[in-house]
CSV table of N, CA, C and O in Angstrom, one decimal:
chain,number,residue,atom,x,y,z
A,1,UNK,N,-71.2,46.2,65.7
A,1,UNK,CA,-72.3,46.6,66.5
A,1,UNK,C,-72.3,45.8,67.8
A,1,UNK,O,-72.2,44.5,67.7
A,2,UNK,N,-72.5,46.5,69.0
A,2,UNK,CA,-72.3,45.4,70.2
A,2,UNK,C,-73.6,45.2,70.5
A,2,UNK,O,-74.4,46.2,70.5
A,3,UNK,N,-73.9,44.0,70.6
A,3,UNK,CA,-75.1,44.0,71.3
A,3,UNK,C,-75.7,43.9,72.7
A,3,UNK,O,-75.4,43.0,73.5
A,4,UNK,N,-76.5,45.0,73.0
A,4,UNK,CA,-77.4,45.3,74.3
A,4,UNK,C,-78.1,44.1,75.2
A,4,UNK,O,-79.3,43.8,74.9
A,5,UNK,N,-77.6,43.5,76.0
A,5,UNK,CA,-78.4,42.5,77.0
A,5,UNK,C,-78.9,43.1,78.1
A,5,UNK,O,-78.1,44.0,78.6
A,6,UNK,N,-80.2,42.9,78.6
A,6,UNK,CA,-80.7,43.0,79.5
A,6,UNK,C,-79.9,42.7,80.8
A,6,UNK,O,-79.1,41.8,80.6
A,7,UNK,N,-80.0,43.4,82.2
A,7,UNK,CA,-79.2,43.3,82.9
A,7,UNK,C,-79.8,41.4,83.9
A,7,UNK,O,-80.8,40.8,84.0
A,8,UNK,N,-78.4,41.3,84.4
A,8,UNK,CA,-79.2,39.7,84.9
A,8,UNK,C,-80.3,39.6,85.7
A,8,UNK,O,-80.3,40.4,86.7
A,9,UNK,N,-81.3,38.8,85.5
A,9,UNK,CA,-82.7,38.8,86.5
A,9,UNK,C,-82.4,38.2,88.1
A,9,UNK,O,-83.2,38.0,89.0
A,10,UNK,N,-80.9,37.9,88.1
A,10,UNK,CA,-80.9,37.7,89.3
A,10,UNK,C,-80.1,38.4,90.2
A,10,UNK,O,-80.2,38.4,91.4
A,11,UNK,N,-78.9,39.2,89.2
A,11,UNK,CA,-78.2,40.0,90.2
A,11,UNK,C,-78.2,41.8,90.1
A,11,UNK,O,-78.0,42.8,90.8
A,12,UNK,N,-78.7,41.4,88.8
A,12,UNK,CA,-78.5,42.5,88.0
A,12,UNK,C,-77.0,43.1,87.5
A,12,UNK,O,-76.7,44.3,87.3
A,13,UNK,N,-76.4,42.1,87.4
A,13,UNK,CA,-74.9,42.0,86.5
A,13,UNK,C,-74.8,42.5,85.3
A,13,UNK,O,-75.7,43.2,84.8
A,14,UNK,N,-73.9,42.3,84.7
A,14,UNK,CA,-73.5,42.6,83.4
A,14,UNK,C,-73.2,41.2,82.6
A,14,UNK,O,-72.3,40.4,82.9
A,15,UNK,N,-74.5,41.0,81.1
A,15,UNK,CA,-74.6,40.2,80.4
A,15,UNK,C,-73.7,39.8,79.3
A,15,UNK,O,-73.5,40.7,78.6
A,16,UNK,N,-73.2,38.6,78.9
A,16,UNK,CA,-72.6,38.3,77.7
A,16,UNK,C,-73.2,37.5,77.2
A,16,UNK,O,-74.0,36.8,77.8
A,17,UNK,N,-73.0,37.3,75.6
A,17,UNK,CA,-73.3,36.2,75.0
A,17,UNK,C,-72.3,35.7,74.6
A,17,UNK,O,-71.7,36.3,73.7
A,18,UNK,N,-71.8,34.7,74.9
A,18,UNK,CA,-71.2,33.6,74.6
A,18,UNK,C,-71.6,32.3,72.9
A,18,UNK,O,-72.6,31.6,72.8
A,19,UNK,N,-70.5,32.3,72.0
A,19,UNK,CA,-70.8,31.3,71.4
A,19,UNK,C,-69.5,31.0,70.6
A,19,UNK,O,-68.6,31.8,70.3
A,20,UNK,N,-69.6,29.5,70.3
A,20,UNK,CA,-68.8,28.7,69.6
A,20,UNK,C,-69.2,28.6,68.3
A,20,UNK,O,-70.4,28.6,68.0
A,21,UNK,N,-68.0,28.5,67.3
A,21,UNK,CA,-68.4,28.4,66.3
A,21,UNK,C,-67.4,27.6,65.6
A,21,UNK,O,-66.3,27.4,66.1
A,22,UNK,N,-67.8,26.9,64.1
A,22,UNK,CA,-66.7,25.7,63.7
A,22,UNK,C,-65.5,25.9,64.0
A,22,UNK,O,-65.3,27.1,64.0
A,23,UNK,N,-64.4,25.2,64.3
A,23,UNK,CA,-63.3,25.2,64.4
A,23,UNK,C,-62.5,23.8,63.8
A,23,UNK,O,-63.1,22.8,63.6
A,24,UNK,N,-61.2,24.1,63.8
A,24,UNK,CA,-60.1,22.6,63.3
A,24,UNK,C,-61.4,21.5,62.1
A,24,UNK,O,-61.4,20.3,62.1
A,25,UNK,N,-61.8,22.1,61.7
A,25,UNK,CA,-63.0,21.1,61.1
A,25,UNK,C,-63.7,20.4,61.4
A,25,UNK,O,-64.2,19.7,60.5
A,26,UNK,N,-63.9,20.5,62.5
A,26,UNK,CA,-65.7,20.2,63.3
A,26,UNK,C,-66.7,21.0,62.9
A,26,UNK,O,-66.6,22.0,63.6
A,27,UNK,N,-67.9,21.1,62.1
A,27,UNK,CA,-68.5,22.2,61.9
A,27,UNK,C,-69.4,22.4,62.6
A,27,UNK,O,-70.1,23.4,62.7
A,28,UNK,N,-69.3,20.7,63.6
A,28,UNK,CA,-71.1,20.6,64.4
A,28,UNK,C,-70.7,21.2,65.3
A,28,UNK,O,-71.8,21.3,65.9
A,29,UNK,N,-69.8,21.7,66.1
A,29,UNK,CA,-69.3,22.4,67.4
A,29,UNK,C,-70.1,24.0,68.0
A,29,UNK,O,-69.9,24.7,68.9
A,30,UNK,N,-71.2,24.1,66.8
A,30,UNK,CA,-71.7,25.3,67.1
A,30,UNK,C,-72.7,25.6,68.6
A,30,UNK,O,-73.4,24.7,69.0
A,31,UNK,N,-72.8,26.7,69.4
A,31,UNK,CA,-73.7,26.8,70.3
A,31,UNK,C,-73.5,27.9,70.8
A,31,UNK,O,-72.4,28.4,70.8
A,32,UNK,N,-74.6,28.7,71.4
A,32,UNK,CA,-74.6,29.8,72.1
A,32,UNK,C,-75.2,29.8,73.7
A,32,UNK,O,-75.6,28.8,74.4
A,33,UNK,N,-75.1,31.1,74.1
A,33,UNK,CA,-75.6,30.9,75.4
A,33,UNK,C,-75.6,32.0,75.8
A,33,UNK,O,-74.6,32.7,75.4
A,34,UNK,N,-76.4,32.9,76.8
A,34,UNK,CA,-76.0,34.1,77.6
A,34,UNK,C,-75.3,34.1,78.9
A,34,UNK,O,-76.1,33.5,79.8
A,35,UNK,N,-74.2,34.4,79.5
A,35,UNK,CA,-74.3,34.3,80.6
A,35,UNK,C,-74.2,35.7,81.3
A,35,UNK,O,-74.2,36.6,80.5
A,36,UNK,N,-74.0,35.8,82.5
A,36,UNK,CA,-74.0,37.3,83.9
A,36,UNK,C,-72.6,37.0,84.2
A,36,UNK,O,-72.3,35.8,84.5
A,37,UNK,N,-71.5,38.1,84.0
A,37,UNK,CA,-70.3,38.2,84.3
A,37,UNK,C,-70.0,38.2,85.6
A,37,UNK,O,-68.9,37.8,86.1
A,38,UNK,N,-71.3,38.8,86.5
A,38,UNK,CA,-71.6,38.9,88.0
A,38,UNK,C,-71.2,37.3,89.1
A,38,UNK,O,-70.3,37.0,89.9
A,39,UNK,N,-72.4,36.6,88.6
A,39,UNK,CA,-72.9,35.5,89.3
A,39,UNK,C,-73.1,34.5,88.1
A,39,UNK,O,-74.2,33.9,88.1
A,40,UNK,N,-72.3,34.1,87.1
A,40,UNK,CA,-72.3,33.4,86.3
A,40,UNK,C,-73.9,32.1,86.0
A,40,UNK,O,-74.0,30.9,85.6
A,41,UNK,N,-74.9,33.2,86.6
A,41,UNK,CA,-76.5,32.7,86.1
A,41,UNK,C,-76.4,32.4,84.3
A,41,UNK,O,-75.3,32.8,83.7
A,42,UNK,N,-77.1,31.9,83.8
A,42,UNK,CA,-76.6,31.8,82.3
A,42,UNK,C,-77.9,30.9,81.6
A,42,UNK,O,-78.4,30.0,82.4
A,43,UNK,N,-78.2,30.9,80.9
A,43,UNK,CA,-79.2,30.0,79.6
A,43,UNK,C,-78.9,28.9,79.3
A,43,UNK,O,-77.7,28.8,79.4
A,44,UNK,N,-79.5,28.0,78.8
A,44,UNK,CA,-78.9,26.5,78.5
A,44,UNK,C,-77.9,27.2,77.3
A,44,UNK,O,-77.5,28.3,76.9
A,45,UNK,N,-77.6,26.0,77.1
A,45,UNK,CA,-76.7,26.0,75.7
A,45,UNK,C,-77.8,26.0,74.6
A,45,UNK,O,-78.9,25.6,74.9
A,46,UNK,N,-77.5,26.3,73.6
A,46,UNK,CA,-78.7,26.2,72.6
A,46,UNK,C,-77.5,25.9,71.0
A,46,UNK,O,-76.4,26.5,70.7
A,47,UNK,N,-78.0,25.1,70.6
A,47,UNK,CA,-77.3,24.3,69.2
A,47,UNK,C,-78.3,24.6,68.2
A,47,UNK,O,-79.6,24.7,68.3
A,48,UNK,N,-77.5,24.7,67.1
A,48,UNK,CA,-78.8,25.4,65.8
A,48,UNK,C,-79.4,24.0,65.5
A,48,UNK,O,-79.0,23.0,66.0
A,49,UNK,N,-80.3,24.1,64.7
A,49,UNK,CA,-81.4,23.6,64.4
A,49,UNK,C,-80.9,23.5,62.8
A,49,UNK,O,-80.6,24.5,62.2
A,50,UNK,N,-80.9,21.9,62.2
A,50,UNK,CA,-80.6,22.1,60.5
A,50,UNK,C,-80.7,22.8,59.7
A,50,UNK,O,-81.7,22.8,58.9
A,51,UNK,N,-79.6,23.5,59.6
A,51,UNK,CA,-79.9,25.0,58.4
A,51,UNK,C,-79.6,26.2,59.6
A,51,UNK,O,-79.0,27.2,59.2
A,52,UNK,N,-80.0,26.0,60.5
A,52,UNK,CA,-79.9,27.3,60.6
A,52,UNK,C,-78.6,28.0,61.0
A,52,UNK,O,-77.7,27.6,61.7
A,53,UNK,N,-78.9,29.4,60.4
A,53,UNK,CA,-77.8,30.5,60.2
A,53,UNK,C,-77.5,30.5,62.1
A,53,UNK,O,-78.2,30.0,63.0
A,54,UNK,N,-76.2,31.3,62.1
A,54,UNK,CA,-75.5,31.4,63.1
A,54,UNK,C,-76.2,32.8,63.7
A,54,UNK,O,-76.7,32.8,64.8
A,55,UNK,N,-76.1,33.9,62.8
A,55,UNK,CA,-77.3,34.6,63.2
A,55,UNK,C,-78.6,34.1,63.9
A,55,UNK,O,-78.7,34.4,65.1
A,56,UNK,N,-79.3,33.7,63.5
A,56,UNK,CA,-80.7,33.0,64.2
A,56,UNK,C,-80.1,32.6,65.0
A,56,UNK,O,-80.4,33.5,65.8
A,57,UNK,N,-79.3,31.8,65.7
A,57,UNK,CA,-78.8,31.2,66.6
A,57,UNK,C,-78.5,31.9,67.8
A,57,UNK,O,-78.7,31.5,69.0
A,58,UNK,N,-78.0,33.3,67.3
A,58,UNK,CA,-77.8,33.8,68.2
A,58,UNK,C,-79.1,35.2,68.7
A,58,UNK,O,-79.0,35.6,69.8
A,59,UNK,N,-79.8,35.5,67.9
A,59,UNK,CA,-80.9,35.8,67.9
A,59,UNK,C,-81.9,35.2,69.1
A,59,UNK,O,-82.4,35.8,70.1
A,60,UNK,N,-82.0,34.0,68.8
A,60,UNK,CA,-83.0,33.2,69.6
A,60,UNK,C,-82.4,33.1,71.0
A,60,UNK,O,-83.0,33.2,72.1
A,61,UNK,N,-81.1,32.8,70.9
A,61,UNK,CA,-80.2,32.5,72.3
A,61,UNK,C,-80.9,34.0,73.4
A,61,UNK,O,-81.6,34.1,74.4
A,62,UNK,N,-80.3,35.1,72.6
A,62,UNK,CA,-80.5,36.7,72.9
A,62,UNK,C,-82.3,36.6,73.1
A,62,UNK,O,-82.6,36.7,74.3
A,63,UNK,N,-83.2,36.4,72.4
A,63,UNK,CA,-84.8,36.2,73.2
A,63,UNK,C,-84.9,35.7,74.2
A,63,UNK,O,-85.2,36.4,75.2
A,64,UNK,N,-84.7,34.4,74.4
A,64,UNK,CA,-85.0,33.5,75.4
A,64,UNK,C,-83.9,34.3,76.9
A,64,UNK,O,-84.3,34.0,78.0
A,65,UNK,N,-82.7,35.1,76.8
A,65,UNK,CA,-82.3,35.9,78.2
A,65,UNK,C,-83.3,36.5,78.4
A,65,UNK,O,-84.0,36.5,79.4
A,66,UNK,N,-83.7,37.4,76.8
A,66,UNK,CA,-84.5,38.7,77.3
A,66,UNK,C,-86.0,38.2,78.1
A,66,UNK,O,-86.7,38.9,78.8
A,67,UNK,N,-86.2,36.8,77.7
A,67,UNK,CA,-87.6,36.4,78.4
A,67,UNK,C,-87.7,36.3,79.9
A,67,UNK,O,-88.7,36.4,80.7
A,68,UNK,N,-85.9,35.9,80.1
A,68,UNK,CA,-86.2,35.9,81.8
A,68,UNK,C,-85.7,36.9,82.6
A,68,UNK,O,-85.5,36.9,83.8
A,69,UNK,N,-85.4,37.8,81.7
A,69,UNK,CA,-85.3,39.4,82.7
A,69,UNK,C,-87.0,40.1,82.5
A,69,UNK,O,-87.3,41.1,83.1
C-alpha cells in the first residue's frame, strides 16, 4: 500500500516519508520523518516513544506533515 502525503506547504513538491529502522543490532536506531523531494522542507525527526510500534511511529510522523499542509 503506498502511502498518500499531502503535497509540500511550501513548494508544493512531491512528499516522502523517510524512516530508519533496527539495523547491525542497534535496535534504538529507529526514526521517521517526512520530507519534499522538491525543496527538501521536512519534519523533525521523530523517535518512538517506549513500546511503541513502528507503525504508530510512522503514523504520527504522517499527522504532524499533514498538520502543516
Amino acid at each position: 500500500m503506498a502511502i498518500q502525503l499531502s503535497a509540500c506547504p511550501k513548494c508544493g513538491g512531491k512528499a516522502k516519508l523517510r524512516r530508519g529502522l533496527p539495523n547491525m543490532g542497534n535496535s534504538k536506531t529507529r526514526f521517521a520523518f517526512v520530507q519534499c523531494l522538491t525543496c527538501n522542507y521536512r519534519t523533525p525527526t521523530f523517535k518512538p516513544d517506549p513500546g511503541e510500534s513502528d507503525r504508530s511511529l510512522r503514523d504520527r510522523t504522517i499527522e504532524y506533515w499533514e498538520r502543516l499542509c
